[in-house]
Every structure is written in structure tokens, then in C-alpha cells.
Coordinates of C-alpha atoms in Angstrom, one line a residue:
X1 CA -16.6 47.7 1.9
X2 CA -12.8 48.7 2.5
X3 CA -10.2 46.9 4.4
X4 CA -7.1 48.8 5.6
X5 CA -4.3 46.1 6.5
X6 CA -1.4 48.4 8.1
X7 CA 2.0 46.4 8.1
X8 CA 2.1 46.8 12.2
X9 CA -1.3 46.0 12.8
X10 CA -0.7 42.6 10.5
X11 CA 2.4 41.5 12.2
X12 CA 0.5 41.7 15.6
X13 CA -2.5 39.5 14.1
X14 CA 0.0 37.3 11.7
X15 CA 1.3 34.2 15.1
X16 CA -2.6 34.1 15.2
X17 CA -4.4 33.9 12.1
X18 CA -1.3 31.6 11.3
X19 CA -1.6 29.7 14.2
X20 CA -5.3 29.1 14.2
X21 CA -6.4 29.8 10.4
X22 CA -3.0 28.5 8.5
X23 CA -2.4 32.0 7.3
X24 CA 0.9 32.6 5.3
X25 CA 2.5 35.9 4.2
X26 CA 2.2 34.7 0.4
X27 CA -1.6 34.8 0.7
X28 CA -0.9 38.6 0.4
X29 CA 2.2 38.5 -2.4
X30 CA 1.0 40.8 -4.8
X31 CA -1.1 43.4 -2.4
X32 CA 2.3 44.0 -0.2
X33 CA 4.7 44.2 -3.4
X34 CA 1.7 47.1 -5.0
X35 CA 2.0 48.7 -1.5
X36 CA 5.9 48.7 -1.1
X37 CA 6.4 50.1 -4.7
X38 CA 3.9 52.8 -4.6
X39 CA 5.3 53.8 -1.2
X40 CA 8.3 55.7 -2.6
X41 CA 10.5 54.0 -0.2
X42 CA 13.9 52.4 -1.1
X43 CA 13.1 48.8 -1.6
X44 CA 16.4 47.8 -3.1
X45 CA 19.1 46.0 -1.0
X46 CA 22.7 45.0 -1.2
X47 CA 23.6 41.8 0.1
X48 CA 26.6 40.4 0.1
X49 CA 27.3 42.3 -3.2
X50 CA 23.9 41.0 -4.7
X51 CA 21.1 43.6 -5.5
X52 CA 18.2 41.9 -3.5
X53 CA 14.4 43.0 -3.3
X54 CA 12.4 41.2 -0.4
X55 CA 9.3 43.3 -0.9
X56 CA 8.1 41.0 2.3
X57 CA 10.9 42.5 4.3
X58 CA 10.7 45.9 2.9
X59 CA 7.2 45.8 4.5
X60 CA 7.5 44.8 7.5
X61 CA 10.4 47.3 8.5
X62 CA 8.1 49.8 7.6
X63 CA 4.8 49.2 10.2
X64 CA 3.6 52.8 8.3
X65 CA 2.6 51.3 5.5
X66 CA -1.2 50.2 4.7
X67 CA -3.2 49.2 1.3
X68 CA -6.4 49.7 0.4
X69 CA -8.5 46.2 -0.1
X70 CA -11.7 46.1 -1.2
X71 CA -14.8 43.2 -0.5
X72 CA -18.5 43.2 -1.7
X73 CA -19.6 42.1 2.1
X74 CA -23.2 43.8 2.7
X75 CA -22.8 43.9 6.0
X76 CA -19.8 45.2 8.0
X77 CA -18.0 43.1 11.0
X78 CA -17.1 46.3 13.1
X79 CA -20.8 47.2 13.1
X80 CA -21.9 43.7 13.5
X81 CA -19.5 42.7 16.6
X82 CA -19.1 46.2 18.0
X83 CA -20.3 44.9 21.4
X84 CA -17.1 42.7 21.6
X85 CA -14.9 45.5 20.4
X86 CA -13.5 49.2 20.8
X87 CA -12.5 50.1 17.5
X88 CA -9.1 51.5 16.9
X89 CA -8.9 55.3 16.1
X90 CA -6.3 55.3 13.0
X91 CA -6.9 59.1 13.5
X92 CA -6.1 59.8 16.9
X93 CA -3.1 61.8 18.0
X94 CA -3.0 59.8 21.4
X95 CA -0.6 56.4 21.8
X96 CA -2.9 53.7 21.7
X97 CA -2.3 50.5 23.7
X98 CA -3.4 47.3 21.5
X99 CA -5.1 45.2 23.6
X100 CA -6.1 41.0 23.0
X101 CA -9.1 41.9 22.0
X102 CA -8.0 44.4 19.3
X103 CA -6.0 41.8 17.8
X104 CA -8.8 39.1 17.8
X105 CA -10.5 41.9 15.7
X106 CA -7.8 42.6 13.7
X107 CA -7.5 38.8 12.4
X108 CA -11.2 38.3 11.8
X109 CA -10.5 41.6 9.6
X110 CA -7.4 40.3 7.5
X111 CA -9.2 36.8 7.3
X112 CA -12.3 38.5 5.6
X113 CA -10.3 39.1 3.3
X114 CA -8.5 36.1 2.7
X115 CA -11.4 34.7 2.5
X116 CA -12.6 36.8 -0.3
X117 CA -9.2 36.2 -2.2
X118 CA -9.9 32.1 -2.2
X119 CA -13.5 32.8 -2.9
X120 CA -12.7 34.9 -6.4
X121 CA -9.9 32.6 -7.5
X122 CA -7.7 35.2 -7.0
X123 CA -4.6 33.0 -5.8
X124 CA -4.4 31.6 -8.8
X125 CA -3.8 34.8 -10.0
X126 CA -1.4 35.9 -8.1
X127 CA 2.4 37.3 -9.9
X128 CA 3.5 35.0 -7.6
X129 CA 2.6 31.7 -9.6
X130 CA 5.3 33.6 -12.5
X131 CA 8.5 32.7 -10.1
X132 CA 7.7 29.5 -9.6
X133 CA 8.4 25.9 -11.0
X134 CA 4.5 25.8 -10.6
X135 CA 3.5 23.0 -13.1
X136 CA 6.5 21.0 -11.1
X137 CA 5.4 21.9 -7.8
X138 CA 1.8 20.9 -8.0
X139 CA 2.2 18.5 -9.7
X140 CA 4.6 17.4 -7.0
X141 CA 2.3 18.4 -3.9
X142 CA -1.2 17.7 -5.3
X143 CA -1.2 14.0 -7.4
X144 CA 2.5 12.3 -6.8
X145 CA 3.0 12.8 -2.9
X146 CA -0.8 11.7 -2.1
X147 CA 0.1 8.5 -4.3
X148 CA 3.4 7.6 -2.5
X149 CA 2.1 8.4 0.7
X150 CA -0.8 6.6 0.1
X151 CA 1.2 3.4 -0.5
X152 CA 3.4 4.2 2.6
X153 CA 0.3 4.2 4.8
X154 CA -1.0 0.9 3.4
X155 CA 2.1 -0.8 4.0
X156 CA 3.0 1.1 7.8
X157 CA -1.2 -0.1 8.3
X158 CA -0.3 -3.4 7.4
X159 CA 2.7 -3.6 10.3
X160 CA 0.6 -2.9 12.8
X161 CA -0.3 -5.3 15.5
X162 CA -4.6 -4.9 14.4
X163 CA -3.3 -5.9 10.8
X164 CA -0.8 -7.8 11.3
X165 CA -0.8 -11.2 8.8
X166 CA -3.1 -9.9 6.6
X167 CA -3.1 -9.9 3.2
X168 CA -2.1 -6.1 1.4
X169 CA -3.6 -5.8 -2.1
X170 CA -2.0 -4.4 -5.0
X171 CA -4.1 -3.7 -8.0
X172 CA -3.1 -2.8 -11.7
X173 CA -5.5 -2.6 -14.1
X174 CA -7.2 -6.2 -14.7
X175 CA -4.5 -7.7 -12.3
X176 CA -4.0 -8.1 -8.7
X177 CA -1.6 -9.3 -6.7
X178 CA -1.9 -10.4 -2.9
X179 CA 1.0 -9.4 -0.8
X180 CA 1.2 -11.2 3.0
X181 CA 2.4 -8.0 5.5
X182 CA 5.2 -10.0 6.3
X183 CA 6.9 -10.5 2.8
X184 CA 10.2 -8.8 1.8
X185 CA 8.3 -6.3 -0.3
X186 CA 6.9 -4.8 1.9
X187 CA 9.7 -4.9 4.5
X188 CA 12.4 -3.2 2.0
X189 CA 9.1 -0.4 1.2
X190 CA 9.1 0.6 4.3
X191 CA 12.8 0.7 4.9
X192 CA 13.0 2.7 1.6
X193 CA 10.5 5.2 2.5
X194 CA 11.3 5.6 6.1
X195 CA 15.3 6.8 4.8
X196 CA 13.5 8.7 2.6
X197 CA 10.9 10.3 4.4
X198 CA 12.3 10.6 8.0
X199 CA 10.0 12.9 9.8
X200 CA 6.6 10.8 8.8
X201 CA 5.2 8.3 10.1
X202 CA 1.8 6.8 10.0
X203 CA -0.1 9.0 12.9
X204 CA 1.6 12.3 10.2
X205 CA 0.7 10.3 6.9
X206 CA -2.9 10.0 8.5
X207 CA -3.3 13.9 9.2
X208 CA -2.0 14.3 5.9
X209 CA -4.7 11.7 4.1
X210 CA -7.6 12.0 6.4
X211 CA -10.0 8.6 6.4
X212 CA -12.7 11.2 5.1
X213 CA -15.2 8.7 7.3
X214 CA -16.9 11.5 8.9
X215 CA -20.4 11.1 11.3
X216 CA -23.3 11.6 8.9
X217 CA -24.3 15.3 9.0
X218 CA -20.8 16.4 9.3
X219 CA -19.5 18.3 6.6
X220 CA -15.4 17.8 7.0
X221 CA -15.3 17.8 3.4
X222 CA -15.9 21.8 3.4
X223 CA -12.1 23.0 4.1
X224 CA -13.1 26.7 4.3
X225 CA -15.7 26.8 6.1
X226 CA -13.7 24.6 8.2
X227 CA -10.4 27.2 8.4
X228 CA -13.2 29.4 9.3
X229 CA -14.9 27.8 12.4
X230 CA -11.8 26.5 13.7
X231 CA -9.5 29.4 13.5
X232 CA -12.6 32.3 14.9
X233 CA -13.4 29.5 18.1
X234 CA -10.0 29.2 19.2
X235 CA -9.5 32.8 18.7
X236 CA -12.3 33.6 21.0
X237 CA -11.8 31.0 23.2
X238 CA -8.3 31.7 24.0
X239 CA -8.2 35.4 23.3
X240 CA -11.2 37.1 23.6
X241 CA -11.8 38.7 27.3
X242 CA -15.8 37.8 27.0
X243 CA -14.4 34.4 26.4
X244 CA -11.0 33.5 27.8
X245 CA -11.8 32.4 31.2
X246 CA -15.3 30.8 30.5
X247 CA -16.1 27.5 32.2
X248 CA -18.0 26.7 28.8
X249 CA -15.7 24.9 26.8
X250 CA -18.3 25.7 24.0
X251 CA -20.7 28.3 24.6
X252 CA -23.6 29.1 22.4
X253 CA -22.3 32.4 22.8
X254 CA -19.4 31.5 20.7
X255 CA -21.5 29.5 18.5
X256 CA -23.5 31.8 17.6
X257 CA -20.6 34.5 17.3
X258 CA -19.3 31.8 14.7
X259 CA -22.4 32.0 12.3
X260 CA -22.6 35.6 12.3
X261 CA -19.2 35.7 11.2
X262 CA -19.8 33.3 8.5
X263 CA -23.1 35.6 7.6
X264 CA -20.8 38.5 7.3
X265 CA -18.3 37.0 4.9
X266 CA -21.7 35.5 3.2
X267 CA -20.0 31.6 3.4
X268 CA -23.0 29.6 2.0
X269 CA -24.6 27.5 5.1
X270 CA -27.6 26.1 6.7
X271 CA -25.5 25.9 10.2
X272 CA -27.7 26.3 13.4
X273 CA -25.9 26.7 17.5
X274 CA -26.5 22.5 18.0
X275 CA -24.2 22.0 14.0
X276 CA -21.7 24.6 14.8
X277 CA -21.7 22.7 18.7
X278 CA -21.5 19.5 16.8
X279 CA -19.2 20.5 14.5
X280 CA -16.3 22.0 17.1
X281 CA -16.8 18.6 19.3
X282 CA -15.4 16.6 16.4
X283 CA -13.0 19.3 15.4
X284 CA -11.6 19.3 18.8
X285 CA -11.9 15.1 19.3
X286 CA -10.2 14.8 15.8
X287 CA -7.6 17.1 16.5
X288 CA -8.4 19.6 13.6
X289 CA -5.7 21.1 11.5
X290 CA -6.9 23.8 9.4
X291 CA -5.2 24.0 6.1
X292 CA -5.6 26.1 2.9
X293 CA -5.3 24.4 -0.8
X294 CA -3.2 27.4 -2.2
X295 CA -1.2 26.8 -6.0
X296 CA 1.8 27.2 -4.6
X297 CA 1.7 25.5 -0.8
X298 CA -0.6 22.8 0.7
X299 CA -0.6 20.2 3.2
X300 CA 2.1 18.4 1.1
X301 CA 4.2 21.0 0.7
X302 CA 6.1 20.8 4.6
X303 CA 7.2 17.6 3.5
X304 CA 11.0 16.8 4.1
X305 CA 12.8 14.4 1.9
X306 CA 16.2 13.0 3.0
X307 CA 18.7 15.5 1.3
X308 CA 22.1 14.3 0.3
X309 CA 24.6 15.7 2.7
X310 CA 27.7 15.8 1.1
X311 CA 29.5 16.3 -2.2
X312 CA 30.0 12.6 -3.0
X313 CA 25.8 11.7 -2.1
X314 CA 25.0 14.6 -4.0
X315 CA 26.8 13.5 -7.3
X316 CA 25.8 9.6 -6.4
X317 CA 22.2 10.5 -5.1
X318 CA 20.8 13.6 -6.2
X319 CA 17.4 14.1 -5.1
X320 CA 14.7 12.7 -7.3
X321 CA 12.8 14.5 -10.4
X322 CA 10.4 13.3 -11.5
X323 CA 9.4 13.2 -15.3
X324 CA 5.7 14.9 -15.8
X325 CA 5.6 13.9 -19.5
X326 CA 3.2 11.7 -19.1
X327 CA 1.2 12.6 -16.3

């Protein structure tokens, strides 16, 4: 089955699918640079006296271009959902007006394919891994911000009125060490990683390391599917005209919408309407954020870090690199 993805038709779906399905722009690196330098347009820029090429930009000025994606789906959304929606003619000579419901299509099209991509390990195949620090960077995101933050929450957790006097238990190897939540240790931790980390604290370090305690039967452990479910509900829900103004804040309507979806992008399940139900309660009670694992951004990468702001902190205190020799 082909996929056209048209760079106008893609910004109108791009606030949505990022939104609601943590979409980003270098989920689609190597298909947009292919397209821009097979167009024949001029791609190179001068800026500021630098030659620049933002293949990115270059695409998005042009809303004419399109590529080509292919996916081995059996069965076709536009023929599965065409009840919800009037297919765009790319063909027609008339001026067509792109309604909410065009775009709901049009993100359930481009997330097909994203889908496919993270299915086929094809981002971590991507040219874009080759202009990275990659090793650095996930190492960075994936093993020594989840260990520092981890230690941040235990010692924020331990300052909190619930926890408060408690003991906080430090392990190494064969030894432990038993820490009261009032001791200086703790105290000059948390006054180090607060000037260090600014913008967190515990209620972002928690969305960040989720408990993972989820009711039996739920699967929050499946991130796709997850992105998926999340992402195509609130896109009915809040865009759809069948579904916008519904009393129903879940419908079986929309559940079942849901796992046909799913069946079209073959995403291995055994969901029925009463899981998919379930499922969105907790979703919504938990506050869901969807997020994608990708080699070069994940739910670690938005961190800030306190970054020196003169000349002076920057020679005194550059910001910290870590050594990965022995990691």
C-alpha cells in the first residue's frame, strides 16, 4: 500500500499528531531530505555568509512537494473508515477546503506510517544517527539521567510530609547504608540537584519514571500501542464531527474505531470495547503522556540543566561531561 505525505497536507496534521501521538519532524529525516534533493529545487542557503542546507525548511516552503512511502498493510484505512471521511481528490482542478475531519484522516495516514518505521527498526537507521554525538547522547538520555533522577526522586520522596523521618537506603554492592531524611546528605542533594535541574520537581521526575504499578490486566508497559490509543481517541474526540460534541466521554463507537485502527496497522492485540474502555479510563485518570523511544530523542531528552551564564561560570563551571569509558 502507498502513502503520499505532501509537505502542506503534513504541516496541517503536524500540531496534532504532535500534540496527541508525540510526533517530531525527525521521525521523517531521511524521507524529506530524499524528497527535497530529487525535487530539483534550490536547497542551498546563505546565511549570514554561511552556506546552510535545512532540508526541513526547504520542505516546508515548498507545500508541492510529496514522497512516495510504502507499507505492507492488507487492508487500507481509507477503505476501512470511509464512512467517517470524504477523501481528498489530489486530482481535482477545483480549490478544496480542508476540513477537521480531513486532517483527523490525514494524521491517522502519516501515523501509519510512523508506525511502520518503529515497527522495522528503521529509526535506527536513519542518516540522521551519522550527525550526531549518538553514543554520548543515549548514553546520556537512556542509563545516566534515569540513574540521577532516580536518586533525586528518592530523596524529594523522602521530604515529603507521608515520608517524612524515615529512613532512605543506600545500597552498594554487599553494603548498605541507612540515611535518616533529615540528615545533611540528603539536604545538600537536594540543594544540588534543584540548582542543577531547575525546572523538575518530583510530580515531573514521576512522569518521567512512572511507578510501572499498573491494575492487573493493564498493559501500560506497551508504549506503542499506547501512542496509538491515546493519540487516535483524543483525535476523535476532540476533532472528529461524529465525535466532537458527544455526551459520551467514551463511546464504544470510538472504541471500537480504535481496534480497527490497530487491525489496520496489524499492532498485535487481544483488545475487546470493555479493554480499550478500560484502558482510556486509566489513561485519562493517570494523565497519559504519549512518548516515543527514538535513538536520538526520548522522554529524557527535554531535560534542562542549569547552563552557565557568563564568561567567568563558563570557564569556572562548564557544564558536565561525563566519561563513558567505563560504562
Amino acid at each position: 500500500m502507498y502513502i503520499h505525505i505532501n509537505s502542506e497536507y503534513l504541516q496541517l496534521a503536524e500540531p496534532l499528531i504532535t500534540k496527541y501521538y508525540d510526533f517530531h519532524s525527525s521521525m521523517l529525516y531521511d524521507e524529506i531530505c530524499q524528497c527535497v534533493e530529487n525535487s530539483g529545487i534550490d536547497y542551498n542557503k546563505i546565511i549570514n555568509g554561511t552556506l546552510t542546507i535545512d532540508f526541513d525548511q526547504s520542505f516546508r516552503e515548498n507545500k508541492n512537494l510529496t514522497f512516495l512511502a510504502t507499507v505492507p498493510y492488507k487492508k487500507s484505512i481509507t477503505e476501512e473508515f470511509s464512512s467517517y471521511f470524504i477523501i481528498l481528490d489530489n486530482d481535482s482542478t477545483e480549490e478544496e477546503i480542508v476540513t477537521d475531519d480531513d486532517i483527523v484522516y490525514m494524521c491517522l495516514i502519516f501515523m501509519s506510517y510512523i508506525y511502520y518505521k518503529e515497527t522495522n527498526n528503521l529509526f535506527n537507521q536513519s542518516c540522521l544517527i551519522a550527525d550526531l554525538d549518538l553514543e554520548y547522547e543515549s548514553v546520556l538520555h537512556n542509563r545516566i539521567y534515569p540513574e540521577i533522577l532516580s536518586l533525586y526522586k528518592i530523596i524529594l520522596e523522602s521530604k515529603t510530609k507521608k515520608n517524612r523521618g524515615s529512613k532512605v537506603t543506600i545500597t552498594y554492592k554487599q553494603d548498605k547504608i541507612g540515611i535518616n531524611s533529615c540528615a545533611w546528605f540528603l539536604d545538600d542533594m537536594e540543594k544540588y540537584f534543584r540548582d542543577r535541574f531547575p525546572d523538575l520537581n518530583l510530580e515531573k521526575i514521576n512522569q518521567l519514571i512512572p511507578d510501572n504499578k499498573g491494575k492487573a490486566g493493564r498493559k501500560f508497559n506497551n508504549r506503542i500501542i499506547n501512542n496509538l490509543i491515546w493519540g487516535t481517541y483524543q483525535l476523535l474526540y476532540n476533532h472528529h464531527s461524529r465525535f466532537k460534541n458527544s455526551k459520551t466521554r467514551i463511546s464504544e463507537e470510538i472504541c471500537q474505531f480504535i481496534i480497527d485502527y490497530l487491525d489496520c496497522l496489524e499492532v498485535p492485540h487481544d483488545l475487546i470495547l470493555v479493554n480499550v474502555r478500560d484502558w482510556l479510563k486509566d489513561m485519562l485518570k493517570r494523565g497519559y503522556t504519549p512518548q516515543w523511544d527514538l535513538p536520538w530523542r526520548n522522554a529524557f531528552s527535554n531535560i534542562k540543566e542549569k547552563q552557565p551564564e557568563n564568561l567567568s561560570e563558563k570557564v569556572n563551571n562548564p557544564l558536565h561531561k561525563y566519561d563513558l569509558s567505563n560504562i
